[in-house]
């Protein structure tokens, strides 16, 4: 039973480019969450998605950031026109459908470096 | 928004010692979670707590969900070198979305 898979593990982008981060949830999990972690800090919630729906995007910056979880395929976190401050580790987590234990399991993260 | 205060920020202990860390919040949570993160990796779930007052163990780890629902602690008994890492508490109010503490960095000296 594969865990949460994120790719790429490391991503380097120049200022102004786009970054696309992918997350495949665990088998049987229909909920996906994205978190951002700056060095020596905890994880900060960004967005919560179910298939084809954004449930809670209260942690997403208003501009340049978007997320989707299509009917088929992985969830994508997209950052347009990246700036140096976007450099961070981005973690995806997944959990089973509502009504089950709701603890989330995390992927290994994508470390984004903006140069 | 909700915030968690996790303490201590770091701990340096001798192998074999017991460890205790805790999290407090100004607001209630319905679920408390404890994670461990190794360098370059994602957080790994250690213990999940679902009811106020619940005390749960996982090997040498014991965690409790505070009666007020605003706090939780994690104890590690007889620490070993592989316990080194960053420990995070996280609280959940609704389905899945977690609020994380800033972590406790544990160093174990052999």
PDB file of C-alpha atoms in Angstrom:
ATOM      1  CA  UNK A   1       0.000   0.000   0.000  1.00  0.00           C
ATOM      2  CA  UNK A   2       1.889   2.987  -1.301  1.00  0.00           C
ATOM      3  CA  UNK A   3       1.907   6.097   0.825  1.00  0.00           C
ATOM      4  CA  UNK A   4       1.285   9.656  -0.303  1.00  0.00           C
ATOM      5  CA  UNK A   5       3.486  10.312  -3.311  1.00  0.00           C
ATOM      6  CA  UNK A   6       4.784  13.763  -4.110  1.00  0.00           C
ATOM      7  CA  UNK A   7       6.900  14.842  -7.042  1.00  0.00           C
ATOM      8  CA  UNK A   8       9.260  16.288  -7.716  1.00  0.00           C
ATOM      9  CA  UNK A   9      11.177  15.991  -4.425  1.00  0.00           C
ATOM     10  CA  UNK A  10      13.234  19.056  -5.309  1.00  0.00           C
ATOM     11  CA  UNK A  11      12.336  21.870  -7.691  1.00  0.00           C
ATOM     12  CA  UNK A  12      14.415  24.887  -8.651  1.00  0.00           C
ATOM     13  CA  UNK A  13      12.756  27.795 -10.414  1.00  0.00           C
ATOM     14  CA  UNK A  14      13.916  31.237 -11.445  1.00  0.00           C
ATOM     15  CA  UNK A  15      11.945  34.242 -10.280  1.00  0.00           C
ATOM     16  CA  UNK A  16       8.919  34.733 -12.505  1.00  0.00           C
ATOM     17  CA  UNK A  17       8.606  31.091 -13.599  1.00  0.00           C
ATOM     18  CA  UNK A  18       5.791  28.735 -12.712  1.00  0.00           C
ATOM     19  CA  UNK A  19       6.058  25.860 -10.240  1.00  0.00           C
ATOM     20  CA  UNK A  20       3.789  22.812 -10.420  1.00  0.00           C
ATOM     21  CA  UNK A  21       3.801  20.395  -7.502  1.00  0.00           C
ATOM     22  CA  UNK A  22       2.050  17.030  -7.745  1.00  0.00           C
ATOM     23  CA  UNK A  23       0.498  14.834  -5.071  1.00  0.00           C
ATOM     24  CA  UNK A  24      -1.044  11.382  -5.384  1.00  0.00           C
ATOM     25  CA  UNK A  25      -2.995  10.440  -2.237  1.00  0.00           C
ATOM     26  CA  UNK A  26      -2.937   7.078  -0.543  1.00  0.00           C
ATOM     27  CA  UNK A  27      -5.194   4.429  -2.032  1.00  0.00           C
ATOM     28  CA  UNK A  28      -8.744   4.865  -0.751  1.00  0.00           C
ATOM     29  CA  UNK A  29      -8.155   8.431   0.400  1.00  0.00           C
ATOM     30  CA  UNK A  30     -10.374  11.073  -1.134  1.00  0.00           C
ATOM     31  CA  UNK A  31      -9.241  14.138   0.820  1.00  0.00           C
ATOM     32  CA  UNK A  32      -6.047  16.049   0.064  1.00  0.00           C
ATOM     33  CA  UNK A  33      -4.422  18.852   2.018  1.00  0.00           C
ATOM     34  CA  UNK A  34      -1.493  21.090   1.129  1.00  0.00           C
ATOM     35  CA  UNK A  35       0.802  22.621   3.750  1.00  0.00           C
ATOM     36  CA  UNK A  36       3.832  24.901   3.529  1.00  0.00           C
ATOM     37  CA  UNK A  37       6.802  24.702   5.875  1.00  0.00           C
ATOM     38  CA  UNK A  38       9.454  27.375   6.204  1.00  0.00           C
ATOM     39  CA  UNK A  39      12.808  26.455   7.806  1.00  0.00           C
ATOM     40  CA  UNK A  40      12.564  25.800  11.552  1.00  0.00           C
ATOM     41  CA  UNK A  41       8.809  26.374  11.569  1.00  0.00           C
ATOM     42  CA  UNK A  42       5.733  24.207  11.774  1.00  0.00           C
ATOM     43  CA  UNK A  43       3.501  23.361   8.866  1.00  0.00           C
ATOM     44  CA  UNK A  44       0.989  25.994   7.800  1.00  0.00           C
ATOM     45  CA  UNK A  45      -2.288  24.890   6.254  1.00  0.00           C
ATOM     46  CA  UNK A  46      -2.921  26.110   2.709  1.00  0.00           C
ATOM     47  CA  UNK A  47      -5.840  24.281   1.118  1.00  0.00           C
ATOM     48  CA  UNK A  48      -8.144  21.276   1.539  1.00  0.00           C
ATOM     49  CA  UNK A  49      -9.583  19.541  -1.508  1.00  0.00           C
ATOM     50  CA  UNK A  50     -11.798  16.639  -2.384  1.00  0.00           C
ATOM     51  CA  UNK A  51     -12.171  15.300  -5.886  1.00  0.00           C
ATOM     52  CA  UNK A  52     -13.107  18.229  -8.162  1.00  0.00           C
ATOM     53  CA  UNK A  53     -13.894  20.460  -5.172  1.00  0.00           C
ATOM     54  CA  UNK A  54     -12.008  22.990  -3.082  1.00  0.00           C
ATOM     55  CA  UNK A  55     -13.377  22.641   0.440  1.00  0.00           C
ATOM     56  CA  UNK A  56     -11.244  25.146   2.343  1.00  0.00           C
ATOM     57  CA  UNK A  57      -8.675  27.502   0.827  1.00  0.00           C
ATOM     58  CA  UNK A  58      -8.387  29.828   3.808  1.00  0.00           C
ATOM     59  CA  UNK A  59      -4.595  29.384   3.959  1.00  0.00           C
ATOM     60  CA  UNK A  60      -3.881  30.075   0.311  1.00  0.00           C
ATOM     61  CA  UNK A  61      -2.321  33.398  -0.689  1.00  0.00           C
ATOM     62  CA  UNK A  62      -4.830  35.428  -2.662  1.00  0.00           C
ATOM     63  CA  UNK A  63      -2.666  35.736  -5.743  1.00  0.00           C
ATOM     64  CA  UNK A  64      -0.427  33.433  -7.807  1.00  0.00           C
ATOM     65  CA  UNK A  65      -1.373  30.242  -5.915  1.00  0.00           C
ATOM     66  CA  UNK A  66      -3.977  27.735  -7.056  1.00  0.00           C
ATOM     67  CA  UNK A  67      -4.779  24.106  -6.365  1.00  0.00           C
ATOM     68  CA  UNK A  68      -6.851  21.422  -8.007  1.00  0.00           C
ATOM     69  CA  UNK A  69      -7.729  17.789  -7.456  1.00  0.00           C
ATOM     70  CA  UNK A  70      -9.258  16.509 -10.694  1.00  0.00           C
ATOM     71  CA  UNK A  71     -11.462  13.468 -11.065  1.00  0.00           C
ATOM     72  CA  UNK A  72      -8.537  11.591 -12.562  1.00  0.00           C
ATOM     73  CA  UNK A  73      -4.906  12.113 -11.706  1.00  0.00           C
ATOM     74  CA  UNK A  74      -2.956  13.758  -8.915  1.00  0.00           C
ATOM     75  CA  UNK A  75      -3.658  16.937  -7.023  1.00  0.00           C
ATOM     76  CA  UNK A  76      -1.668  19.899  -8.331  1.00  0.00           C
ATOM     77  CA  UNK A  77      -0.453  22.937  -6.423  1.00  0.00           C
ATOM     78  CA  UNK A  78       0.461  25.646  -8.901  1.00  0.00           C
ATOM     79  CA  UNK A  79       2.482  28.745  -8.112  1.00  0.00           C
ATOM     80  CA  UNK A  80       2.686  31.336 -10.851  1.00  0.00           C
ATOM     81  CA  UNK A  81       5.418  33.957 -11.177  1.00  0.00           C
ATOM     82  CA  UNK A  82       7.389  32.585  -8.259  1.00  0.00           C
ATOM     83  CA  UNK A  83       9.292  34.922  -5.938  1.00  0.00           C
ATOM     84  CA  UNK A  84      12.134  34.191  -3.502  1.00  0.00           C
ATOM     85  CA  UNK A  85       9.684  34.142  -0.598  1.00  0.00           C
ATOM     86  CA  UNK A  86       7.955  31.116  -2.112  1.00  0.00           C
ATOM     87  CA  UNK A  87      11.028  29.005  -1.314  1.00  0.00           C
ATOM     88  CA  UNK A  88       9.836  26.414   1.196  1.00  0.00           C
ATOM     89  CA  UNK A  89       8.947  22.776   1.630  1.00  0.00           C
ATOM     90  CA  UNK A  90       5.438  21.987   0.417  1.00  0.00           C
ATOM     91  CA  UNK A  91       3.773  18.942   1.902  1.00  0.00           C
ATOM     92  CA  UNK A  92       0.702  17.115   0.766  1.00  0.00           C
ATOM     93  CA  UNK A  93      -1.371  14.938   3.076  1.00  0.00           C
ATOM     94  CA  UNK A  94      -4.345  12.684   2.460  1.00  0.00           C
ATOM     95  CA  UNK A  95      -7.038  11.199   4.644  1.00  0.00           C
ATOM     96  CA  UNK A  96      -9.960   8.791   4.266  1.00  0.00           C
ATOM     97  CA  UNK A  97     -13.510   9.950   3.513  1.00  0.00           C
ATOM     98  CA  UNK A  98     -15.411  11.950   6.148  1.00  0.00           C
ATOM     99  CA  UNK A  99     -16.763   9.814   8.961  1.00  0.00           C
ATOM    100  CA  UNK A 100     -13.612   7.748   9.328  1.00  0.00           C
ATOM    101  CA  UNK A 101     -10.723   8.654  11.609  1.00  0.00           C
ATOM    102  CA  UNK A 102      -9.531  11.876  10.083  1.00  0.00           C
ATOM    103  CA  UNK A 103      -5.840  11.769  10.779  1.00  0.00           C
ATOM    104  CA  UNK A 104      -3.850  12.695   7.691  1.00  0.00           C
ATOM    105  CA  UNK A 105      -0.769  10.962   6.315  1.00  0.00           C
ATOM    106  CA  UNK A 106       1.938  13.059   4.730  1.00  0.00           C
ATOM    107  CA  UNK A 107       4.108  12.715   1.678  1.00  0.00           C
ATOM    108  CA  UNK A 108       7.835  13.405   1.682  1.00  0.00           C
ATOM    109  CA  UNK A 109       7.359  16.924   0.393  1.00  0.00           C
ATOM    110  CA  UNK A 110       8.598  19.038  -2.485  1.00  0.00           C
ATOM    111  CA  UNK A 111      11.386  21.440  -1.675  1.00  0.00           C
ATOM    112  CA  UNK A 112      11.023  24.504  -3.849  1.00  0.00           C
ATOM    113  CA  UNK A 113      13.985  26.814  -4.279  1.00  0.00           C
ATOM    114  CA  UNK A 114      13.495  30.081  -6.145  1.00  0.00           C
ATOM    115  CA  UNK A 115      16.707  31.587  -7.467  1.00  0.00           C
TER     116      UNK A 115
ATOM    117  CA  UNK B   1      -6.924  31.870  13.525  1.00  0.00           C
ATOM    118  CA  UNK B   2      -6.166  29.102  15.990  1.00  0.00           C
ATOM    119  CA  UNK B   3      -2.607  28.882  17.278  1.00  0.00           C
ATOM    120  CA  UNK B   4      -0.753  26.217  19.206  1.00  0.00           C
ATOM    121  CA  UNK B   5       2.015  26.895  21.674  1.00  0.00           C
ATOM    122  CA  UNK B   6       4.395  23.956  21.769  1.00  0.00           C
ATOM    123  CA  UNK B   7       7.110  23.643  24.394  1.00  0.00           C
ATOM    124  CA  UNK B   8       9.903  23.255  24.903  1.00  0.00           C
ATOM    125  CA  UNK B   9      11.353  24.492  21.622  1.00  0.00           C
ATOM    126  CA  UNK B  10      14.326  22.142  21.972  1.00  0.00           C
ATOM    127  CA  UNK B  11      15.619  19.466  24.319  1.00  0.00           C
ATOM    128  CA  UNK B  12      19.053  17.952  24.813  1.00  0.00           C
ATOM    129  CA  UNK B  13      18.912  14.727  26.808  1.00  0.00           C
ATOM    130  CA  UNK B  14      21.025  11.711  27.621  1.00  0.00           C
ATOM    131  CA  UNK B  15      20.142   8.337  26.155  1.00  0.00           C
ATOM    132  CA  UNK B  16      17.843   6.475  28.537  1.00  0.00           C
ATOM    133  CA  UNK B  17      16.162   9.577  29.951  1.00  0.00           C
ATOM    134  CA  UNK B  18      12.456  10.253  29.712  1.00  0.00           C
ATOM    135  CA  UNK B  19      11.133  13.189  27.662  1.00  0.00           C
ATOM    136  CA  UNK B  20       7.995  15.264  28.007  1.00  0.00           C
ATOM    137  CA  UNK B  21       6.648  17.924  25.676  1.00  0.00           C
ATOM    138  CA  UNK B  22       3.294  19.652  25.460  1.00  0.00           C
ATOM    139  CA  UNK B  23       1.011  21.837  23.430  1.00  0.00           C
ATOM    140  CA  UNK B  24      -1.536  24.364  24.574  1.00  0.00           C
ATOM    141  CA  UNK B  25      -4.169  26.283  22.680  1.00  0.00           C
ATOM    142  CA  UNK B  26      -6.457  29.191  23.420  1.00  0.00           C
ATOM    143  CA  UNK B  27      -9.312  27.331  21.728  1.00  0.00           C
ATOM    144  CA  UNK B  28     -10.569  23.760  21.760  1.00  0.00           C
ATOM    145  CA  UNK B  29      -9.788  20.967  19.340  1.00  0.00           C
ATOM    146  CA  UNK B  30     -11.691  17.758  18.639  1.00  0.00           C
ATOM    147  CA  UNK B  31      -8.616  15.729  17.738  1.00  0.00           C
ATOM    148  CA  UNK B  32      -4.979  15.966  18.796  1.00  0.00           C
ATOM    149  CA  UNK B  33      -2.193  14.436  16.738  1.00  0.00           C
ATOM    150  CA  UNK B  34       1.513  13.974  17.381  1.00  0.00           C
ATOM    151  CA  UNK B  35       3.969  13.702  14.480  1.00  0.00           C
ATOM    152  CA  UNK B  36       7.728  13.177  14.148  1.00  0.00           C
ATOM    153  CA  UNK B  37       9.688  14.692  11.297  1.00  0.00           C
ATOM    154  CA  UNK B  38      13.177  13.617  10.281  1.00  0.00           C
ATOM    155  CA  UNK B  39      15.376  15.960   8.182  1.00  0.00           C
ATOM    156  CA  UNK B  40      14.277  16.073   4.568  1.00  0.00           C
ATOM    157  CA  UNK B  41      11.190  13.976   5.210  1.00  0.00           C
ATOM    158  CA  UNK B  42       7.501  14.530   5.785  1.00  0.00           C
ATOM    159  CA  UNK B  43       5.862  14.265   9.218  1.00  0.00           C
ATOM    160  CA  UNK B  44       5.043  10.736  10.338  1.00  0.00           C
ATOM    161  CA  UNK B  45       2.005  10.202  12.545  1.00  0.00           C
ATOM    162  CA  UNK B  46       2.889   8.807  15.994  1.00  0.00           C
ATOM    163  CA  UNK B  47      -0.315   9.002  18.006  1.00  0.00           C
ATOM    164  CA  UNK B  48      -3.874  10.214  17.384  1.00  0.00           C
ATOM    165  CA  UNK B  49      -6.226  11.222  20.223  1.00  0.00           C
ATOM    166  CA  UNK B  50      -9.963  11.597  19.720  1.00  0.00           C
ATOM    167  CA  UNK B  51     -11.587  12.123  23.130  1.00  0.00           C
ATOM    168  CA  UNK B  52     -10.960  14.518  25.998  1.00  0.00           C
ATOM    169  CA  UNK B  53      -9.048  12.722  28.738  1.00  0.00           C
ATOM    170  CA  UNK B  54      -7.905   9.939  26.422  1.00  0.00           C
ATOM    171  CA  UNK B  55      -4.503   8.447  27.224  1.00  0.00           C
ATOM    172  CA  UNK B  56      -2.907   6.441  24.408  1.00  0.00           C
ATOM    173  CA  UNK B  57       0.396   4.603  24.125  1.00  0.00           C
ATOM    174  CA  UNK B  58       2.455   3.519  21.147  1.00  0.00           C
ATOM    175  CA  UNK B  59       5.477   1.587  22.380  1.00  0.00           C
ATOM    176  CA  UNK B  60       7.605   3.956  24.441  1.00  0.00           C
ATOM    177  CA  UNK B  61       5.378   6.902  23.520  1.00  0.00           C
ATOM    178  CA  UNK B  62       2.396   8.024  25.576  1.00  0.00           C
ATOM    179  CA  UNK B  63       0.132  10.948  24.771  1.00  0.00           C
ATOM    180  CA  UNK B  64      -2.895  12.447  26.446  1.00  0.00           C
ATOM    181  CA  UNK B  65      -5.762  14.615  25.244  1.00  0.00           C
ATOM    182  CA  UNK B  66      -6.379  17.252  27.914  1.00  0.00           C
ATOM    183  CA  UNK B  67      -9.717  17.373  29.706  1.00  0.00           C
ATOM    184  CA  UNK B  68     -10.267  20.982  28.648  1.00  0.00           C
ATOM    185  CA  UNK B  69      -9.600  19.975  24.999  1.00  0.00           C
ATOM    186  CA  UNK B  70      -7.087  22.819  24.843  1.00  0.00           C
ATOM    187  CA  UNK B  71      -3.910  20.891  25.517  1.00  0.00           C
ATOM    188  CA  UNK B  72      -2.032  17.660  24.962  1.00  0.00           C
ATOM    189  CA  UNK B  73       1.257  16.165  26.051  1.00  0.00           C
ATOM    190  CA  UNK B  74       3.628  13.567  24.650  1.00  0.00           C
ATOM    191  CA  UNK B  75       5.998  11.505  26.771  1.00  0.00           C
ATOM    192  CA  UNK B  76       8.848   9.382  25.471  1.00  0.00           C
ATOM    193  CA  UNK B  77      10.294   6.899  27.934  1.00  0.00           C
ATOM    194  CA  UNK B  78      13.848   5.528  27.925  1.00  0.00           C
ATOM    195  CA  UNK B  79      14.983   7.595  24.934  1.00  0.00           C
ATOM    196  CA  UNK B  80      17.272   6.084  22.301  1.00  0.00           C
ATOM    197  CA  UNK B  81      19.398   7.796  19.621  1.00  0.00           C
ATOM    198  CA  UNK B  82      16.827   7.177  16.868  1.00  0.00           C
ATOM    199  CA  UNK B  83      14.318   9.313  18.784  1.00  0.00           C
ATOM    200  CA  UNK B  84      16.217  12.343  17.471  1.00  0.00           C
ATOM    201  CA  UNK B  85      14.052  14.571  15.312  1.00  0.00           C
ATOM    202  CA  UNK B  86      11.414  17.268  15.433  1.00  0.00           C
ATOM    203  CA  UNK B  87       8.135  16.467  17.151  1.00  0.00           C
ATOM    204  CA  UNK B  88       5.005  18.369  16.178  1.00  0.00           C
ATOM    205  CA  UNK B  89       1.633  18.527  17.818  1.00  0.00           C
ATOM    206  CA  UNK B  90      -1.380  19.255  15.662  1.00  0.00           C
ATOM    207  CA  UNK B  91      -4.976  19.999  16.527  1.00  0.00           C
ATOM    208  CA  UNK B  92      -8.009  19.361  14.387  1.00  0.00           C
ATOM    209  CA  UNK B  93     -11.358  21.032  14.764  1.00  0.00           C
ATOM    210  CA  UNK B  94     -13.029  19.686  11.652  1.00  0.00           C
ATOM    211  CA  UNK B  95     -12.284  16.972   9.137  1.00  0.00           C
ATOM    212  CA  UNK B  96      -8.608  16.688   8.354  1.00  0.00           C
ATOM    213  CA  UNK B  97      -7.371  20.283   8.402  1.00  0.00           C
ATOM    214  CA  UNK B  98      -4.717  20.562  11.102  1.00  0.00           C
ATOM    215  CA  UNK B  99      -3.162  23.448  12.985  1.00  0.00           C
ATOM    216  CA  UNK B 100       0.463  22.678  13.847  1.00  0.00           C
ATOM    217  CA  UNK B 101       2.721  23.769  16.660  1.00  0.00           C
ATOM    218  CA  UNK B 102       6.198  25.016  15.812  1.00  0.00           C
ATOM    219  CA  UNK B 103       7.835  21.798  16.952  1.00  0.00           C
ATOM    220  CA  UNK B 104      10.157  20.466  19.638  1.00  0.00           C
ATOM    221  CA  UNK B 105      13.633  19.528  18.426  1.00  0.00           C
ATOM    222  CA  UNK B 106      14.942  16.540  20.344  1.00  0.00           C
ATOM    223  CA  UNK B 107      18.639  15.701  20.566  1.00  0.00           C
ATOM    224  CA  UNK B 108      19.682  12.478  22.305  1.00  0.00           C
ATOM    225  CA  UNK B 109      23.278  12.105  23.417  1.00  0.00           C
ATOM    226  CA  UNK B 110      24.550   8.515  23.520  1.00  0.00           C
TER     227      UNK B 110
END
